[in-house]
Short mmCIF file of C-alpha atoms and ligand atoms in Angstrom, two decimals:
data_model
loop_
_atom_site.label_atom_id
_atom_site.label_comp_id
_atom_site.label_asym_id
_atom_site.label_seq_id
_atom_site.Cartn_x
_atom_site.Cartn_y
_atom_site.Cartn_z
CA MET A 185 -23.00 23.00 -7.46
CA ALA A 186 -23.73 26.08 -5.38
CA LEU A 187 -24.24 25.70 -1.67
CA LYS A 188 -27.77 25.95 -0.37
CA LYS A 189 -26.89 28.57 2.20
CA PRO A 190 -23.89 30.04 4.01
CA PHE A 191 -21.86 27.60 6.06
CA THR A 192 -23.39 28.30 9.43
CA GLY A 193 -24.60 24.88 10.52
CA ILE A 194 -27.84 23.81 12.05
CA GLY A 195 -27.90 24.22 15.75
CA LYS A 196 -24.19 25.04 15.54
CA THR A 197 -22.37 27.99 14.10
CA TYR A 198 -18.88 27.59 12.79
CA LYS A 199 -17.64 31.13 13.31
CA ASN A 200 -13.99 30.23 13.22
CA MET A 201 -14.49 26.71 11.90
CA LYS A 202 -12.74 25.26 14.91
CA ILE A 203 -12.84 21.51 14.71
CA THR A 204 -13.61 19.66 17.94
CA LYS A 205 -14.66 16.26 16.62
CA ILE A 206 -13.37 14.29 13.66
CA CYS A 207 -14.71 11.03 12.28
CA CYS A 208 -12.84 8.78 9.87
CA ILE A 209 -14.69 6.10 7.92
CA GLY A 210 -12.29 3.21 7.23
CA ALA A 211 -9.92 1.81 9.87
CA GLY A 212 -7.34 0.56 7.39
CA TYR A 213 -3.66 1.10 6.63
CA VAL A 214 -4.32 4.76 5.91
CA GLY A 215 -7.19 5.71 8.24
CA GLY A 216 -5.66 4.04 11.33
CA PRO A 217 -2.19 5.62 11.35
CA THR A 218 -3.35 9.01 10.00
CA MET A 219 -6.02 9.45 12.66
CA ALA A 220 -3.72 8.18 15.43
CA VAL A 221 -1.21 10.91 14.58
CA ILE A 222 -3.91 13.58 14.24
CA ALA A 223 -5.22 12.58 17.68
CA LYS A 224 -1.74 12.61 19.21
CA LYS A 225 -0.98 16.05 17.87
CA ASN A 226 -4.41 17.53 18.63
CA PRO A 227 -5.31 16.51 22.19
CA ASN A 228 -8.32 18.82 22.08
CA ILE A 229 -9.90 17.12 19.09
CA GLN A 230 -11.87 13.93 19.63
CA VAL A 231 -11.08 11.51 16.81
CA THR A 232 -13.32 8.50 16.15
CA ILE A 233 -12.40 5.89 13.56
CA VAL A 234 -15.32 3.81 12.37
CA ASP A 235 -15.48 0.75 10.16
CA ILE A 236 -18.13 -1.73 9.01
CA ASN A 237 -15.74 -4.55 9.85
CA GLU A 238 -16.48 -5.45 13.49
CA GLN A 239 -13.48 -7.75 13.78
CA ARG A 240 -11.13 -5.01 12.65
CA ILE A 241 -12.55 -2.53 15.17
CA ALA A 242 -12.30 -5.17 17.92
CA ALA A 243 -8.64 -5.67 16.97
CA TRP A 244 -8.00 -1.92 17.16
CA ASN A 245 -9.56 -1.99 20.63
CA ASN A 246 -7.45 -4.94 21.78
CA PRO A 247 -5.90 -3.98 25.14
CA ASP A 248 -2.68 -5.62 23.93
CA VAL A 249 -1.41 -3.08 21.38
CA SER A 250 0.96 -5.61 19.85
CA LYS A 251 -2.18 -7.23 18.40
CA LEU A 252 -3.48 -4.24 16.43
CA PRO A 253 -4.71 -5.21 12.93
CA ILE A 254 -1.94 -3.24 11.26
CA TYR A 255 1.76 -3.51 11.89
CA GLU A 256 3.51 -0.19 11.42
CA PRO A 257 6.62 0.88 13.34
CA GLY A 258 5.69 3.42 16.05
CA LEU A 259 1.92 2.99 15.63
CA ALA A 260 1.26 0.82 18.69
CA GLU A 261 2.91 3.37 21.00
CA ILE A 262 0.75 6.22 19.67
CA VAL A 263 -2.44 4.15 19.92
CA GLU A 264 -1.55 3.21 23.50
CA GLU A 265 -1.01 6.87 24.36
CA THR A 266 -4.20 8.25 22.77
CA ARG A 267 -6.77 5.44 22.75
CA GLY A 268 -9.60 6.06 25.19
CA LYS A 269 -8.45 9.67 25.67
CA ASN A 270 -9.17 11.36 22.36
CA LEU A 271 -8.87 8.44 19.93
CA PHE A 272 -11.75 5.97 19.66
CA PHE A 273 -12.54 2.97 17.46
CA SER A 274 -16.17 2.13 16.88
CA THR A 275 -18.68 0.42 14.61
CA ASN A 276 -21.32 3.04 15.36
CA ILE A 277 -20.81 4.88 12.09
CA ASP A 278 -23.98 7.00 12.14
CA LYS A 279 -23.31 8.40 15.61
CA ALA A 280 -19.72 9.32 14.79
CA ILE A 281 -20.76 11.01 11.55
CA ASP A 282 -23.48 13.05 13.18
CA GLU A 283 -21.31 14.20 16.07
CA SER A 284 -18.36 15.34 13.97
CA GLU A 285 -17.72 18.57 12.12
CA MET A 286 -15.17 16.93 9.85
CA ILE A 287 -15.44 13.47 8.25
CA PHE A 288 -12.62 11.70 6.46
CA ILE A 289 -13.46 9.03 3.89
CA SER A 290 -10.67 6.46 3.95
CA VAL A 291 -12.32 3.34 2.60
CA ASN A 292 -10.83 1.10 -0.02
CA THR A 293 -11.10 1.86 -3.73
CA PRO A 294 -9.95 -1.37 -5.41
CA THR A 295 -9.65 -1.89 -9.14
CA LYS A 296 -13.05 -2.90 -10.54
CA THR A 297 -13.47 -6.65 -10.96
CA TYR A 298 -16.71 -6.43 -12.96
CA GLY A 299 -18.56 -4.46 -15.63
CA LYS A 300 -17.32 -1.36 -17.43
CA GLY A 301 -13.69 -0.55 -16.67
CA LYS A 302 -13.11 -4.07 -15.24
CA GLY A 303 -9.43 -4.52 -14.37
CA MET A 304 -8.68 -0.81 -14.87
CA ALA A 305 -11.07 1.67 -13.27
CA ALA A 306 -11.34 2.30 -9.54
CA ASP A 307 -14.38 0.79 -7.89
CA LEU A 308 -16.02 3.69 -6.11
CA LYS A 309 -18.92 1.81 -4.60
CA TYR A 310 -17.60 2.10 -1.03
CA VAL A 311 -16.92 5.82 -1.41
CA GLU A 312 -20.43 6.33 -2.73
CA LEU A 313 -21.89 4.31 0.15
CA CYS A 314 -20.01 6.57 2.58
CA ALA A 315 -21.29 9.72 0.88
CA ARG A 316 -24.87 8.43 1.02
CA ASN A 317 -24.44 7.45 4.65
CA ILE A 318 -23.13 10.92 5.53
CA ALA A 319 -25.95 12.62 3.62
CA GLU A 320 -28.59 10.52 5.34
CA VAL A 321 -27.50 10.92 8.94
CA ALA A 322 -25.97 14.41 9.07
CA THR A 323 -28.01 16.92 11.02
CA SER A 324 -25.37 19.65 11.05
CA ASP A 325 -22.95 21.05 8.49
CA LYS A 326 -19.95 18.91 7.62
CA ILE A 327 -16.58 19.13 5.98
CA VAL A 328 -16.09 15.91 4.04
CA VAL A 329 -12.49 14.99 3.29
CA GLU A 330 -11.53 12.52 0.56
CA LYS A 331 -8.58 10.57 1.93
CA SER A 332 -8.88 7.51 -0.31
CA THR A 333 -7.10 7.83 -3.66
CA LEU A 334 -9.75 8.64 -6.18
CA PRO A 335 -10.03 9.27 -9.90
CA VAL A 336 -10.00 12.90 -10.91
CA ARG A 337 -13.42 14.52 -10.54
CA THR A 338 -14.73 12.03 -7.98
CA ALA A 339 -15.37 14.98 -5.70
CA GLN A 340 -18.04 15.99 -8.21
CA ALA A 341 -19.90 12.72 -7.63
CA ILE A 342 -19.57 13.01 -3.85
CA LYS A 343 -20.83 16.58 -3.97
CA SER A 344 -23.78 15.65 -6.08
CA ILE A 345 -24.80 12.84 -3.71
CA LEU A 346 -24.35 14.98 -0.60
CA HIS A 347 -26.23 17.93 -1.97
CA ASN A 348 -29.10 15.97 -3.41
CA ILE A 349 -29.91 13.66 -0.51
CA GLY A 350 -29.14 15.89 2.45
CA SER A 351 -31.82 17.90 4.12
CA GLN A 352 -30.91 21.39 5.24
CA VAL A 353 -27.30 20.55 5.80
CA ASN A 354 -24.31 22.10 4.02
CA PHE A 355 -21.31 20.10 2.94
CA HIS A 356 -17.85 21.19 1.91
CA ILE A 357 -15.72 18.68 0.07
CA LEU A 358 -11.95 18.63 0.37
CA SER A 359 -9.39 16.38 -1.24
CA ASN A 360 -6.51 15.52 1.11
CA PRO A 361 -4.59 12.62 -0.41
CA GLU A 362 -2.13 10.73 1.73
CA PHE A 363 1.46 10.27 0.62
CA LEU A 364 2.52 7.99 3.41
CA ALA A 365 4.33 4.79 2.58
CA GLU A 366 3.74 1.63 4.58
CA GLY A 367 6.53 0.71 6.94
CA THR A 368 7.37 4.39 7.43
CA ALA A 369 3.80 5.69 7.75
CA ILE A 370 4.24 7.21 11.20
CA GLU A 371 7.49 8.94 10.28
CA ASP A 372 5.90 10.18 7.01
CA LEU A 373 2.91 11.53 8.96
CA LEU A 374 4.98 13.19 11.67
CA ASN A 375 7.37 14.76 9.20
CA PRO A 376 5.65 15.04 5.81
CA ASP A 377 7.32 16.53 2.72
CA ARG A 378 4.00 18.24 2.14
CA VAL A 379 0.34 18.05 3.07
CA LEU A 380 -1.92 18.63 0.10
CA ILE A 381 -5.40 20.08 0.52
CA GLY A 382 -7.62 20.69 -2.48
CA GLY A 383 -10.94 22.44 -2.19
CA GLU A 384 -13.23 25.28 -3.07
CA SER A 385 -14.10 26.75 0.31
CA LYS A 386 -11.34 28.79 1.93
CA ILE A 387 -12.90 28.33 5.35
CA ALA A 388 -13.00 24.55 5.01
CA ILE A 389 -9.43 24.41 3.66
CA GLU A 390 -8.25 26.54 6.54
CA SER A 391 -9.92 24.41 9.16
CA LEU A 392 -8.22 21.27 7.85
CA ALA A 393 -4.92 23.15 7.51
CA ASN A 394 -5.26 24.07 11.19
CA VAL A 395 -5.60 20.41 12.17
CA TYR A 396 -2.30 19.62 10.40
CA GLY A 397 -0.86 22.95 11.51
CA SER A 398 -0.52 21.57 15.05
CA TRP A 399 2.67 19.90 13.92
CA VAL A 400 3.32 20.56 10.21
CA PRO A 401 5.10 23.82 9.29
CA LYS A 402 2.84 26.17 7.32
CA ASP A 403 5.07 26.22 4.24
CA ARG A 404 4.58 22.49 3.84
CA ILE A 405 0.80 22.74 3.68
CA LEU A 406 -0.05 23.17 0.04
CA THR A 407 -3.51 24.18 -1.14
CA THR A 408 -4.85 23.68 -4.67
CA ASN A 409 -8.13 23.28 -6.43
CA LEU A 410 -9.95 19.97 -5.92
CA TRP A 411 -9.03 18.47 -9.26
CA SER A 412 -5.31 19.26 -9.06
CA SER A 413 -5.22 17.61 -5.66
CA GLU A 414 -6.93 14.44 -6.89
CA LEU A 415 -4.69 14.25 -9.97
CA SER A 416 -1.52 14.97 -7.98
CA LYS A 417 -1.99 11.82 -5.95
CA LEU A 418 -2.28 9.59 -9.02
CA THR A 419 0.64 11.41 -10.63
CA ALA A 420 2.92 11.04 -7.61
CA ASN A 421 2.35 7.29 -7.49
CA ALA A 422 2.76 6.97 -11.27
CA PHE A 423 6.11 8.83 -11.16
CA LEU A 424 7.39 6.73 -8.25
CA ALA A 425 6.35 3.46 -9.88
CA GLN A 426 7.86 4.64 -13.16
CA ARG A 427 11.26 5.04 -11.48
CA VAL A 428 11.11 1.47 -10.20
CA SER A 429 10.10 0.13 -13.62
CA SER A 430 12.84 2.22 -15.25
CA ILE A 431 15.59 0.82 -13.04
CA ASN A 432 14.12 -2.68 -13.36
CA ALA A 433 14.28 -2.34 -17.15
CA ILE A 434 17.95 -1.43 -16.83
CA SER A 435 18.50 -4.39 -14.47
CA GLU A 436 17.66 -6.81 -17.27
CA LEU A 437 20.10 -5.07 -19.57
CA CYS A 438 22.77 -5.27 -16.84
CA GLU A 439 22.36 -9.03 -16.64
CA HIS A 440 23.32 -9.22 -20.32
CA THR A 441 26.17 -6.71 -20.32
CA GLU A 442 28.08 -7.32 -17.08
CA ALA A 443 27.09 -3.90 -15.84
CA ASN A 444 25.89 -3.89 -12.22
CA VAL A 445 22.53 -2.26 -11.57
CA ASN A 446 23.52 -1.17 -8.04
CA GLU A 447 26.49 0.68 -9.47
CA VAL A 448 24.40 2.22 -12.24
CA ALA A 449 21.74 3.31 -9.71
CA LYS A 450 24.37 4.89 -7.49
CA ALA A 451 25.99 6.67 -10.41
CA ILE A 452 22.79 8.14 -11.77
CA GLY A 453 21.29 8.82 -8.32
CA MET A 454 24.13 11.18 -7.46
CA ASP A 455 22.92 13.46 -10.21
CA SER A 456 20.85 15.88 -8.17
CA ARG A 457 18.39 16.20 -11.04
CA ILE A 458 17.66 12.48 -10.75
CA GLY A 459 18.08 11.88 -6.99
CA SER A 460 18.89 8.64 -5.22
CA LYS A 461 15.49 7.43 -4.00
CA PHE A 462 13.30 4.83 -5.70
CA LEU A 463 16.16 3.45 -7.77
CA LYS A 464 16.40 0.07 -6.12
CA ALA A 465 16.02 -2.73 -8.64
CA SER A 466 13.71 -5.46 -7.38
CA VAL A 467 11.59 -8.42 -8.34
CA GLY A 468 8.85 -5.87 -9.05
CA PHE A 469 6.84 -3.32 -7.12
CA GLY A 470 3.74 -4.27 -5.18
CA GLY A 471 1.46 -2.62 -2.66
CA SER A 472 -2.10 -1.43 -2.71
CA CYS A 473 -1.50 1.77 -4.65
CA PHE A 474 0.96 1.72 -7.53
CA GLN A 475 -0.77 -0.71 -9.86
CA LYS A 476 -4.27 0.44 -8.98
CA ASP A 477 -3.47 4.12 -9.41
CA ILE A 478 -1.65 3.71 -12.71
CA LEU A 479 -4.42 1.53 -14.12
CA ASN A 480 -6.77 4.24 -13.04
CA LEU A 481 -4.70 6.93 -14.75
CA VAL A 482 -4.59 4.84 -17.92
CA TYR A 483 -8.33 4.33 -17.78
CA ILE A 484 -9.01 8.02 -17.34
CA ALA A 485 -6.66 8.92 -20.22
CA ARG A 486 -8.39 6.35 -22.48
CA SER A 487 -11.78 7.71 -21.51
CA TYR A 488 -10.70 11.09 -22.92
CA ASN A 489 -9.33 9.28 -26.00
CA LEU A 490 -5.76 10.16 -25.07
CA ASN A 491 -4.30 6.89 -26.28
CA GLU A 492 -0.63 7.92 -26.35
CA VAL A 493 -0.87 9.14 -22.77
CA ALA A 494 -2.59 5.92 -21.72
CA ASN A 495 -0.06 3.68 -23.49
CA TYR A 496 2.86 5.61 -22.03
CA TRP A 497 1.78 4.98 -18.44
CA GLU A 498 0.54 1.46 -19.09
CA GLN A 499 4.09 0.48 -20.02
CA VAL A 500 5.10 0.96 -16.36
CA ILE A 501 2.74 -1.88 -15.42
CA ILE A 502 3.76 -4.04 -18.37
CA MET A 503 7.41 -3.70 -17.33
CA ASN A 504 6.53 -4.64 -13.74
CA ASP A 505 4.65 -7.76 -14.80
CA HIS A 506 7.59 -8.70 -16.99
CA GLN A 507 10.03 -8.31 -14.09
CA LYS A 508 8.04 -10.67 -11.84
CA ARG A 509 7.64 -13.17 -14.64
CA ARG A 510 11.28 -13.18 -15.69
CA PHE A 511 12.39 -13.71 -12.07
CA ALA A 512 10.28 -16.88 -11.87
CA ASP A 513 11.38 -18.01 -15.34
CA LYS A 514 15.04 -17.53 -14.51
CA LEU A 515 14.65 -19.65 -11.38
CA ILE A 516 13.02 -22.45 -13.36
CA LYS A 517 15.58 -22.28 -16.17
CA THR A 518 18.49 -22.36 -13.73
CA LEU A 519 17.07 -25.36 -11.91
CA TYR A 520 17.61 -27.36 -15.10
CA ASN A 521 14.32 -26.28 -16.67
CA THR A 522 12.10 -27.98 -14.12
CA VAL A 523 10.90 -27.30 -10.60
CA SER A 524 8.38 -30.14 -10.61
CA GLY A 525 8.40 -31.77 -7.16
CA LYS A 526 11.26 -29.51 -6.01
CA LYS A 527 11.07 -27.56 -2.76
CA ILE A 528 11.42 -23.82 -3.30
CA SER A 529 11.52 -21.57 -0.22
CA MET A 530 10.13 -18.07 -0.32
CA LEU A 531 11.73 -15.77 2.23
CA GLY A 532 9.35 -12.86 2.64
CA TRP A 533 5.72 -12.54 1.54
CA ALA A 534 4.95 -8.86 2.32
CA PHE A 535 5.20 -6.40 -0.60
CA LYS A 536 8.08 -4.67 1.18
CA LYS A 537 9.78 -4.79 4.57
CA ASP A 538 8.33 -3.51 7.86
CA THR A 539 4.71 -4.15 6.94
CA ASN A 540 2.34 -7.11 7.18
CA ASP A 541 0.55 -5.92 4.04
CA THR A 542 0.72 -8.33 1.11
CA ARG A 543 -1.47 -6.59 -1.46
CA GLU A 544 -0.04 -7.07 -4.98
CA SER A 545 3.14 -8.54 -3.49
CA ALA A 546 5.49 -10.00 -6.11
CA ALA A 547 5.75 -13.11 -3.91
CA ILE A 548 2.14 -14.03 -4.74
CA TYR A 549 2.67 -13.97 -8.50
CA VAL A 550 6.05 -15.70 -8.45
CA THR A 551 4.63 -18.46 -6.22
CA ASP A 552 1.60 -18.86 -8.45
CA HIS A 553 3.87 -19.32 -11.46
CA LEU A 554 6.07 -21.86 -9.66
CA LEU A 555 3.01 -23.79 -8.48
CA ASN A 556 1.85 -24.02 -12.09
CA GLU A 557 5.20 -25.72 -12.73
CA GLN A 558 4.37 -28.19 -9.91
CA ALA A 559 6.90 -26.86 -7.38
CA LYS A 560 6.44 -27.44 -3.65
CA ILE A 561 6.59 -24.08 -1.90
CA SER A 562 7.54 -23.22 1.67
CA VAL A 563 7.10 -19.69 2.99
CA TYR A 564 8.48 -17.67 5.86
CA ASP A 565 7.66 -14.03 6.58
CA PRO A 566 8.32 -12.39 9.95
CA LYS A 567 5.01 -10.48 10.03
CA VAL A 568 2.51 -12.03 7.63
CA PRO A 569 0.02 -14.47 9.21
CA LYS A 570 -0.34 -17.97 7.72
CA GLU A 571 -3.96 -17.52 6.63
CA LYS A 572 -3.01 -14.44 4.61
CA VAL A 573 -0.62 -16.44 2.41
CA TYR A 574 -3.35 -18.96 1.59
CA SER A 575 -6.02 -16.31 1.03
CA ASP A 576 -3.69 -14.39 -1.34
CA LEU A 577 -3.17 -17.53 -3.42
CA ASN A 578 -6.81 -18.61 -3.25
CA TYR A 579 -7.89 -15.15 -4.42
CA LEU A 580 -6.11 -15.73 -7.75
CA ASN A 581 -8.38 -18.70 -8.42
CA THR A 582 -5.63 -20.48 -10.37
CA ARG A 583 -6.23 -23.80 -8.60
CA THR A 584 -8.42 -25.20 -5.82
CA GLU A 585 -7.93 -24.14 -2.21
CA GLN A 586 -7.09 -27.75 -1.38
CA GLU A 587 -4.29 -27.75 -3.97
CA ASN A 588 -2.84 -24.56 -2.49
CA GLN A 589 -3.06 -26.12 0.95
CA ASP A 590 -1.33 -29.31 -0.24
CA ASN A 591 1.53 -27.63 -2.11
CA VAL A 592 2.36 -24.67 0.11
CA ILE A 593 3.62 -24.91 3.67
CA ILE A 594 4.14 -21.92 5.93
CA ASN A 595 6.66 -22.01 8.76
CA ASP A 596 7.19 -19.81 11.81
CA ASN A 597 10.93 -20.26 11.55
CA PRO A 598 13.24 -19.51 8.60
CA TYR A 599 15.55 -22.46 9.25
CA ASP A 600 12.68 -24.99 9.09
CA THR A 601 11.44 -23.27 5.95
CA VAL A 602 14.62 -23.67 3.97
CA LYS A 603 15.57 -27.17 5.17
CA ASP A 604 15.95 -29.58 2.24
CA SER A 605 15.00 -26.98 -0.33
CA HIS A 606 16.52 -26.84 -3.80
CA ALA A 607 16.35 -23.07 -3.98
CA ILE A 608 15.59 -19.99 -1.91
CA ALA A 609 13.84 -16.98 -3.40
CA ILE A 610 14.16 -13.76 -1.41
CA MET A 611 10.98 -11.81 -2.04
CA THR A 612 11.03 -9.08 0.63
CA GLU A 613 14.00 -7.03 1.86
CA TRP A 614 13.50 -7.81 5.60
CA ASP A 615 16.64 -6.73 7.50
CA GLU A 616 16.79 -9.98 9.46
CA PHE A 617 17.58 -11.96 6.29
CA LYS A 618 21.05 -10.42 6.22
CA ASN A 619 21.88 -11.79 9.66
CA TYR A 620 20.89 -15.41 9.18
CA ASP A 621 23.41 -18.20 9.63
CA TRP A 622 23.82 -18.76 5.89
CA LYS A 623 26.42 -21.50 6.42
CA LYS A 624 23.89 -23.54 8.38
CA ILE A 625 21.26 -22.85 5.73
CA TYR A 626 23.67 -24.02 3.03
CA ASN A 627 24.40 -27.24 4.91
CA ASP A 628 20.68 -27.97 5.30
CA MET A 629 19.82 -27.49 1.63
CA LYS A 630 19.93 -29.83 -1.38
CA LYS A 631 23.00 -29.31 -3.59
CA PRO A 632 23.69 -27.40 -5.66
CA ALA A 633 22.08 -24.85 -3.33
CA PHE A 634 20.57 -21.90 -5.21
CA ILE A 635 19.62 -18.44 -3.97
CA PHE A 636 17.58 -16.07 -6.13
CA ASP A 637 17.78 -12.74 -4.38
CA GLY A 638 14.86 -10.65 -5.65
CA ARG A 639 15.89 -7.73 -3.44
CA ASN A 640 19.69 -7.74 -3.67
CA VAL A 641 19.98 -7.95 0.12
CA LEU A 642 22.82 -10.49 0.35
CA ASP A 643 26.45 -10.16 -0.61
CA LYS A 644 27.22 -12.11 -3.78
CA SER A 645 30.87 -12.91 -3.01
CA GLU A 646 30.06 -14.01 0.55
CA MET A 647 27.34 -16.33 -0.70
CA ASN A 648 29.61 -17.76 -3.39
CA LYS A 649 32.30 -18.35 -0.78
CA ILE A 650 29.87 -20.43 1.32
CA GLY A 651 29.12 -22.47 -1.79
CA PHE A 652 25.79 -21.10 -2.95
CA GLU A 653 24.88 -20.59 -6.61
CA TYR A 654 23.74 -17.00 -6.11
CA PHE A 655 21.63 -14.98 -8.55
CA SER A 656 20.35 -11.49 -7.97
CA ILE A 657 18.70 -8.71 -9.93
CA GLY A 658 20.81 -6.84 -12.44
CA GLN A 659 24.26 -8.04 -11.48
C1 LIG B 816 -7.23 3.29 1.50
C2 LIG B 816 -7.79 3.34 0.07
O1 LIG B 816 -8.16 2.06 -0.27
C3 LIG B 816 -6.82 3.73 -0.99
O2 LIG B 816 -7.52 4.13 -2.12
C4 LIG B 816 -5.96 4.84 -0.59
O3 LIG B 816 -4.99 5.02 -1.56
C5 LIG B 816 -5.38 4.59 0.74
O4 LIG B 816 -6.43 4.39 1.67
P1 LIG B 816 -6.23 1.34 2.99
O5 LIG B 816 -6.42 2.15 4.22
O6 LIG B 816 -4.92 0.69 2.77
O7 LIG B 816 -6.44 2.17 1.65
O8 LIG B 816 -7.43 0.32 2.84
P2 LIG B 816 -7.90 -0.83 3.81
O9 LIG B 816 -6.80 -1.22 4.73
O10 LIG B 816 -8.56 -1.85 2.96
O11 LIG B 816 -9.00 -0.12 4.72
C6 LIG B 816 -10.23 0.31 4.31
C7 LIG B 816 -11.24 0.05 5.43
O12 LIG B 816 -12.49 0.63 5.06
C8 LIG B 816 -11.51 -1.42 5.71
O13 LIG B 816 -11.23 -1.71 7.06
C9 LIG B 816 -13.01 -1.59 5.40
O14 LIG B 816 -13.66 -2.51 6.25
C10 LIG B 816 -13.53 -0.18 5.58
N1 LIG B 816 -14.79 0.09 4.88
C11 LIG B 816 -14.93 -0.20 3.57
C12 LIG B 816 -15.84 0.69 5.56
O15 LIG B 816 -15.74 0.95 6.75
N2 LIG B 816 -16.99 0.99 4.88
C13 LIG B 816 -17.16 0.69 3.57
O16 LIG B 816 -18.23 0.96 2.99
C14 LIG B 816 -16.09 0.07 2.89
C1 LIG B 817 3.24 4.17 -2.08
C2 LIG B 817 3.73 5.62 -2.12
O1 LIG B 817 5.14 5.66 -1.87
C3 LIG B 817 2.97 6.45 -1.13
O2 LIG B 817 3.37 7.81 -1.18
C4 LIG B 817 1.48 6.33 -1.40
O3 LIG B 817 0.76 7.06 -0.48
C5 LIG B 817 1.06 4.89 -1.38
O4 LIG B 817 1.85 4.14 -2.29
P1 LIG B 817 3.67 2.08 -0.50
O5 LIG B 817 2.84 1.30 -1.47
O6 LIG B 817 3.40 1.92 0.95
O7 LIG B 817 3.58 3.64 -0.82
O8 LIG B 817 5.19 1.64 -0.71
P2 LIG B 817 6.46 2.18 -1.50
O9 LIG B 817 7.54 2.39 -0.52
O10 LIG B 817 6.15 3.28 -2.42
O11 LIG B 817 6.87 0.89 -2.35
C6 LIG B 817 6.03 0.37 -3.37
C7 LIG B 817 6.68 -0.84 -3.99
O12 LIG B 817 7.83 -0.46 -4.77
C8 LIG B 817 7.19 -1.88 -2.99
O13 LIG B 817 6.91 -3.18 -3.45
C9 LIG B 817 8.68 -1.63 -2.95
O14 LIG B 817 9.40 -2.77 -2.57
C10 LIG B 817 8.94 -1.25 -4.40
N1 LIG B 817 10.17 -0.43 -4.57
C11 LIG B 817 10.24 0.80 -4.01
C12 LIG B 817 11.22 -0.93 -5.32
O15 LIG B 817 11.15 -2.04 -5.84
N2 LIG B 817 12.34 -0.16 -5.48
C13 LIG B 817 12.46 1.08 -4.93
O16 LIG B 817 13.50 1.72 -5.13
C14 LIG B 817 11.38 1.59 -4.16
#
């Protein structure tokens, strides 16, 4: 849609499009760290992160930065340095929108749980609410930046809402997907492989490029059209997840052929055409993005009747579900085909190390399966709060909340967790697991003492020497 008038602003004129105030809607895993780094690197820009969740904003404003709502290495230090200077957390969404020249939308876009596209399509209701909110309160021109991962052509919907509700105000829409991974978000932000900006207005693209330009070399700031940018994000996650599913597929073959998946991964990873990253076999990938984004890609392909394309990518998810399931099945089979009444300890609940995020974590699905087989579960994770474990299980609706409460215990200490258990399942690759006193753990467990290492973090021969029956992925 054509703009109503040149981008001059009402009451303000953006001659050089210099940005002085930024607002970010959504104080989550992406919005929080991204804005903290933008604020740190641009002391002259005032950055305000807003959220409808009052508790979350209060946690971001907690004077004790070790209590921020998100755990991410290096984040607390940056928040401490910038908060109250040029980084602010607030629930006053309208004020922050109106004051800012640039607004990032970083709200969640979960897979739809209802209606058309249920279980596949992205639910865009929060993004739409943000667009309507911006359109209603803006009294000067705005650059609106899509930060949330969105289906291709969502910018069209945002544009249409902004241009049809707004009064005299002009809006430019940019797509600026994040590629940061949890646990290394700050490092990824400080030193990105690339920053991608998709858009139609050169001036708007340039003003966002200048924000990143404070610390990112120019040749790493890539500009494309809006639709390429949106699709690139989904594609990047699909390719990464595909590598994990590919190596996980090979891990099952290894278990039947005496090949060792770590050796295979090393051998193929040294081929510079393949590369060594994202070749670690595991109990299955998790996290907020991989599954959601691939389902979304599949849904979009189906909606254009591209069934071969859809089926191709869907197989990445099917393989991942299989990997989680076969891990749980192997544990049950090895424990003489029953875990009923047996204590199984889950070490790790987060979807990967160095984060307290548990979205789509393999631990949830493996536990659910074991509970169906009447196991008693104990859980230890260094960063995940107790309530989160219960809410993850309750969310599945497989059994009553009371049943989850009765059959799952959560400890603050790994040694209490594993005491008297029949088996340990390692679900997250936390570094500390390697340094435990495994002899003591062995002595405290029921015999035979089993370990199922879903992350290949322990040394097989060392564990066998202690006396454990040790099983890992693909070896
Ligand atoms: C977000 C997007 O969900 C995802 O699509 C993208 O790939 C990465 O960025 P994340 O930051 O991890 O993910 O989400 P989350 O931690 O759930 O934070 C979103 C925040 O938005 C929440 O705090 C929520 O309260 C807030 N929100 C949601 C609003 O402020 N307004 C809304 O209308 C909806
Ligand atoms: C991912 C993308 O990497 C990031 O660029 C995007 O912005 C958001 O989604 P994230 O979900 O934080 O980031 O984690 P990532 O490091 O990609 O790991 C995803 C899952 O794959 C985790 O469960 C991880 O344990 C698993 N994984 C990863 C493996 O099992 N093996 C590997 O070799 C790599």
